[in-house]
Short mmCIF file of C-alpha atoms (C1' of nucleotides) in Angstrom, two decimals:
data_model
loop_
_atom_site.label_atom_id
_atom_site.label_comp_id
_atom_site.label_asym_id
_atom_site.label_seq_id
_atom_site.Cartn_x
_atom_site.Cartn_y
_atom_site.Cartn_z
CA MET A 12 73.95 118.33 104.99
CA THR A 13 75.06 120.44 107.92
CA ASP A 14 78.64 120.80 109.03
CA GLU A 15 77.77 119.02 112.26
CA ARG A 16 76.20 116.05 110.53
CA MET A 17 79.09 115.73 108.12
CA ALA A 18 81.56 115.91 110.98
CA LEU A 19 79.69 113.18 112.83
CA VAL A 20 79.75 110.83 109.85
CA ALA A 21 83.39 111.65 109.18
CA LYS A 22 84.24 110.96 112.80
CA ALA A 23 82.57 107.58 112.58
CA LEU A 24 84.73 106.82 109.54
CA ALA A 25 87.88 108.22 111.09
CA HIS A 26 89.35 104.86 111.98
CA PRO A 27 90.84 102.23 109.68
CA VAL A 28 89.03 99.41 111.44
CA ARG A 29 85.69 101.12 110.96
CA ILE A 30 86.43 101.74 107.29
CA HIS A 31 87.23 98.06 107.01
CA ILE A 32 83.99 97.12 108.71
CA VAL A 33 82.01 99.40 106.42
CA ARG A 34 83.65 97.85 103.37
CA LEU A 35 82.89 94.43 104.74
CA LEU A 36 79.24 95.25 105.30
CA ALA A 37 78.97 96.85 101.88
CA ALA A 38 80.45 93.82 100.19
CA GLN A 39 78.12 91.20 101.56
CA SER A 40 74.48 91.06 102.44
CA GLU A 41 75.23 88.39 104.99
CA CYS A 42 76.50 90.41 107.90
CA ARG A 43 76.48 88.22 110.98
CA GLY A 44 78.43 89.75 113.80
CA HIS A 45 80.80 86.89 114.38
CA GLU A 46 82.01 87.20 110.78
CA VAL A 47 83.04 90.75 111.58
CA PHE A 48 84.69 89.62 114.78
CA ALA A 49 86.54 86.80 113.05
CA ASP A 50 87.81 89.08 110.31
CA LEU A 51 89.89 91.30 112.56
CA PRO A 52 92.72 90.62 115.02
CA LEU A 53 91.04 92.57 117.78
CA ALA A 54 89.21 91.75 120.95
CA GLN A 55 85.52 91.17 120.55
CA SER A 56 84.72 94.04 122.88
CA THR A 57 86.77 96.41 120.76
CA ILE A 58 84.91 95.53 117.58
CA SER A 59 81.60 95.71 119.35
CA GLU A 60 82.56 99.23 120.35
CA HIS A 61 83.41 100.13 116.76
CA LEU A 62 80.05 98.79 115.64
CA ARG A 63 78.36 100.86 118.32
CA VAL A 64 80.08 104.00 117.01
CA LEU A 65 78.93 103.23 113.48
CA LYS A 66 75.39 102.62 114.69
CA GLU A 67 75.30 105.86 116.68
CA ALA A 68 76.37 107.74 113.58
CA GLY A 69 73.48 106.17 111.71
CA LEU A 70 75.71 104.30 109.27
CA VAL A 71 74.89 100.83 110.46
CA GLN A 72 71.77 99.14 111.71
CA SER A 73 71.33 95.77 113.29
CA HIS A 74 68.74 93.34 114.42
CA PRO A 75 68.99 90.14 116.41
CA VAL A 76 68.50 86.75 114.81
CA GLY A 77 68.33 84.19 117.52
CA THR A 78 71.40 84.67 119.66
CA ALA A 79 73.30 86.42 116.91
CA MET A 80 73.15 89.89 115.41
CA VAL A 81 72.88 90.86 111.79
CA TYR A 82 74.57 94.11 110.85
CA CYS A 83 74.13 96.04 107.68
CA LEU A 84 74.66 99.48 106.30
CA VAL A 85 71.82 101.97 106.42
CA GLY A 86 70.92 102.69 102.83
CA GLY A 87 71.68 106.15 101.54
CA VAL A 88 73.78 107.57 104.33
CA LEU A 89 77.07 106.76 102.66
CA GLU A 90 75.76 108.06 99.34
CA GLU A 91 74.61 111.30 100.92
CA PHE A 92 77.91 111.80 102.63
CA GLY A 93 79.91 111.05 99.51
CA ALA A 94 77.67 113.38 97.54
CA ALA A 95 78.11 116.16 100.11
CA ILE A 96 81.87 115.77 99.83
CA GLY A 97 81.62 115.81 96.08
CA GLU A 98 79.49 118.94 96.20
CA ILE A 99 82.13 120.79 98.14
CA ALA A 100 84.82 119.49 95.83
CA ALA A 101 82.84 120.71 92.83
CA THR A 102 82.84 124.29 94.04
CA VAL A 103 86.59 124.40 94.45
CA SER A 104 88.22 127.32 92.76
CA GLU A 105 91.89 126.65 92.62
CA CYS A 106 94.36 129.16 93.96
CA GLU A 107 94.94 131.79 91.34
CA PRO A 108 98.41 131.41 89.89
CA ASP A 109 98.84 135.19 89.82
CA GLU A 110 98.95 134.97 93.56
CA GLY A 111 101.69 132.42 93.50
CA ALA A 112 101.54 128.68 93.15
CA CYS A 113 99.91 127.02 96.12
CA ASP A 114 102.89 124.95 97.15
CA GLU A 115 103.44 123.89 100.66
CA MET B 28 92.40 104.29 98.46
CA THR B 29 93.51 102.36 101.51
CA ASP B 30 91.57 102.10 104.71
CA GLU B 31 94.30 104.02 106.49
CA ARG B 32 94.29 106.87 104.02
CA MET B 33 90.53 107.13 104.07
CA ALA B 34 90.53 107.12 107.85
CA LEU B 35 93.11 109.92 107.89
CA VAL B 36 91.08 112.12 105.58
CA ALA B 37 87.90 111.32 107.50
CA LYS B 38 89.62 112.19 110.75
CA ALA B 39 90.69 115.53 109.33
CA LEU B 40 87.06 116.19 108.41
CA ALA B 41 85.72 114.92 111.74
CA HIS B 42 85.14 118.35 113.21
CA PRO B 43 82.45 120.90 112.32
CA VAL B 44 84.93 123.76 112.33
CA ARG B 45 87.16 121.97 109.85
CA ILE B 46 84.21 121.19 107.60
CA HIS B 47 83.36 124.87 107.76
CA ILE B 48 86.91 125.83 106.85
CA VAL B 49 86.93 123.40 103.95
CA ARG B 50 83.67 124.84 102.64
CA LEU B 51 85.08 128.32 103.01
CA LEU B 52 88.22 127.45 101.10
CA ALA B 53 86.23 125.69 98.41
CA ALA B 54 83.94 128.66 97.94
CA GLN B 55 86.57 131.29 97.31
CA SER B 56 89.91 131.39 95.62
CA GLU B 57 90.97 134.20 97.88
CA CYS B 58 91.93 132.38 101.01
CA ARG B 59 93.90 134.71 103.21
CA GLY B 60 94.31 133.38 106.71
CA HIS B 61 92.80 136.29 108.54
CA GLU B 62 89.56 135.79 106.62
CA VAL B 63 89.38 132.32 108.08
CA PHE B 64 90.22 133.61 111.52
CA ALA B 65 87.64 136.39 111.30
CA ASP B 66 84.92 133.99 110.19
CA LEU B 67 84.86 131.94 113.36
CA PRO B 68 84.35 132.78 117.03
CA LEU B 69 87.46 130.94 118.09
CA ALA B 70 90.93 131.87 119.22
CA GLN B 71 93.43 132.38 116.43
CA SER B 72 95.61 129.62 117.81
CA THR B 73 92.71 127.19 117.71
CA ILE B 74 91.99 127.85 114.06
CA SER B 75 95.66 127.69 113.23
CA GLU B 76 95.64 124.25 114.79
CA HIS B 77 92.66 123.17 112.69
CA LEU B 78 94.43 124.40 109.59
CA ARG B 79 97.49 122.43 110.59
CA VAL B 80 95.39 119.27 110.88
CA LEU B 81 93.94 119.84 107.43
CA LYS B 82 97.40 120.44 106.01
CA GLU B 83 98.83 117.32 107.59
CA ALA B 84 96.02 115.30 106.04
CA GLY B 85 96.96 116.73 102.66
CA LEU B 86 93.67 118.53 102.19
CA VAL B 87 95.02 122.04 102.39
CA GLN B 88 98.15 123.74 101.25
CA SER B 89 99.44 127.18 101.97
CA HIS B 90 102.12 129.62 101.04
CA PRO B 91 103.16 132.92 102.52
CA VAL B 92 102.40 136.20 100.81
CA GLY B 93 104.18 138.95 102.60
CA THR B 94 103.28 138.67 106.25
CA ALA B 95 100.09 136.78 105.51
CA MET B 96 99.34 133.23 104.46
CA VAL B 97 97.22 132.03 101.60
CA TYR B 98 95.39 128.77 102.17
CA CYS B 99 93.69 126.69 99.56
CA LEU B 100 92.43 123.18 99.04
CA VAL B 101 94.70 120.67 97.39
CA GLY B 102 93.03 119.76 94.13
CA GLY B 103 91.66 116.26 93.80
CA VAL B 104 91.92 115.02 97.35
CA LEU B 105 88.34 115.80 98.22
CA GLU B 106 87.16 114.34 94.92
CA GLU B 107 89.13 111.15 95.49
CA PHE B 108 87.76 110.79 98.97
CA GLY B 109 84.19 111.42 97.88
CA ALA B 110 84.65 108.96 95.05
CA ALA B 111 86.03 106.32 97.41
CA ILE B 112 83.00 106.76 99.65
CA GLY B 113 80.74 106.53 96.63
CA GLU B 114 82.49 103.38 95.49
CA ILE B 115 81.80 101.67 98.76
CA ALA B 116 78.23 102.91 98.72
CA ALA B 117 77.78 101.52 95.22
CA THR B 118 78.64 97.99 96.30
CA VAL B 119 76.08 97.96 99.07
CA SER B 120 73.80 94.99 98.98
CA GLU B 121 70.92 95.71 101.27
CA CYS B 122 70.01 93.30 103.99
CA GLU B 123 67.95 90.54 102.52
CA PRO B 124 64.35 90.90 103.65
CA ASP B 125 64.08 87.13 104.04
CA GLU B 126 66.42 87.57 106.94
CA GLY B 127 64.26 90.16 108.59
CA ALA B 128 64.08 93.90 108.04
CA CYS B 129 67.19 95.67 109.20
CA ASP B 130 65.52 97.79 111.84
CA GLU B 131 67.37 99.04 114.83
"C1'" DA C 15 68.47 73.69 134.91
"C1'" DT C 16 72.88 74.12 133.06
"C1'" DC C 17 76.02 74.94 129.60
"C1'" DG C 18 77.98 77.09 125.36
"C1'" DT C 19 77.65 80.72 122.08
"C1'" DT C 20 77.19 85.37 120.86
"C1'" DT C 21 77.01 90.09 121.77
"C1'" DA C 22 76.91 94.35 124.80
"C1'" DT C 23 78.63 96.84 128.61
"C1'" DC C 24 81.79 98.18 132.35
"C1'" DG C 25 86.07 99.79 134.36
"C1'" DC C 26 90.55 100.85 133.59
"C1'" DC C 27 94.43 102.72 131.29
"C1'" DG C 28 97.55 105.40 128.16
"C1'" DA C 29 97.22 108.35 124.21
"C1'" DT C 30 95.16 111.84 121.56
"C1'" DG C 31 92.14 115.92 120.69
"C1'" DG C 32 90.52 120.52 121.27
"C1'" DA C 33 90.46 124.75 123.51
"C1'" DC C 34 92.88 128.68 125.43
"C1'" DG C 35 96.48 132.34 126.43
"C1'" DA C 36 101.16 133.55 125.94
"C1'" DT C 37 105.05 133.78 123.36
"C1'" DG C 38 107.85 133.80 119.13
"C1'" DA C 39 109.00 134.62 114.27
"C1'" DA C 40 108.62 136.91 109.80
"C1'" DA C 41 107.55 140.68 107.01
"C1'" DG C 42 105.89 145.30 105.96
"C1'" DC C 43 105.40 150.24 107.44
"C1'" DT C 44 106.86 154.74 109.46
"C1'" DA D 16 115.29 150.97 114.63
"C1'" DG D 17 110.86 150.24 116.31
"C1'" DC D 18 105.99 149.08 115.73
"C1'" DT D 19 102.13 146.45 113.83
"C1'" DT D 20 100.12 142.75 111.63
"C1'" DT D 21 99.85 137.97 110.74
"C1'" DC D 22 100.52 133.40 111.68
"C1'" DA D 23 102.78 129.27 114.13
"C1'" DT D 24 104.12 127.03 118.23
"C1'" DC D 25 104.28 125.95 123.17
"C1'" DG D 26 102.38 124.64 127.60
"C1'" DT D 27 98.36 123.59 130.13
"C1'" DC D 28 93.94 121.86 131.07
"C1'" DC D 29 90.09 118.77 130.55
"C1'" DA D 30 87.39 115.56 127.61
"C1'" DT D 31 87.24 111.90 124.51
"C1'" DC D 32 89.17 107.80 122.05
"C1'" DG D 33 90.83 103.19 121.58
"C1'" DG D 34 92.34 99.18 123.44
"C1'" DC D 35 91.87 95.32 126.74
"C1'" DG D 36 89.91 91.85 130.07
"C1'" DA D 37 86.07 90.75 132.81
"C1'" DT D 38 81.44 90.41 133.31
"C1'" DA D 39 76.52 90.41 132.14
"C1'" DA D 40 72.62 89.36 129.26
"C1'" DA D 41 70.08 86.74 125.89
"C1'" DC D 42 69.18 82.61 123.71
"C1'" DG D 43 69.51 77.77 121.89
"C1'" DA D 44 70.80 73.18 122.91
"C1'" DT D 45 71.56 69.25 125.86
#
DNA sequence: ATCGTTTATCGCCGATGGACGATGAAAGCT
DNA sequence: AGCTTTCATCGTCCATCGGCGATAAACGAT
């Protein structure tokens, strides 16, 4: 996963409300839009915007059902991102103590 | 891990240059500042700012060695974040096909 | 046809982000 | 003392974000 792609996904997740939405979508297969709207004390337009950001990052997809929309996570993207993070974390070589403890 | 904390870490990672820096720091235990500066075609002040963002998010720590600085990743933070992402991903229940394929 | 429901988009605003150059501070070297 | 190296901070500029209300678009129901 390229730096740019990782940064894009991270940017999409860089807001508590969007993390909340992602958790919500992960937790339930039923993902009607108005449930998302009802779950947060924000204007409908604001949440719609957050959903748009998540869709543009490829994390969320949606399709209309009648007058409503069904949102759900795109399979694999979150896994890939988490795995990419884990990969980096796995290569960490801690600061060598002989160079001084890495305190702030 | 709270939504807020996850969003903070994600925000710190929401820039290709910072992803690059994190990879760099993960790859080598030697993490003198000027190596970071030399590795990127950006002004020194710009990179210093990126490092500050990473430090404020708790991803990076640093300590002075003589006139230089040594930067390194804070152990565990990246793992925790990756694990939190993986946790969410693990709970994903795909859109039920009976409700229509989740195409864009 | 008209209305209500649901969602997306627009325009606006204040706040934040990201880049730069310039300046400042700390430490080592001569 | 004076110079160099290394890094942080400041001020400025422009772009983007995040919030809102208002409005539009799509659709089902009456």
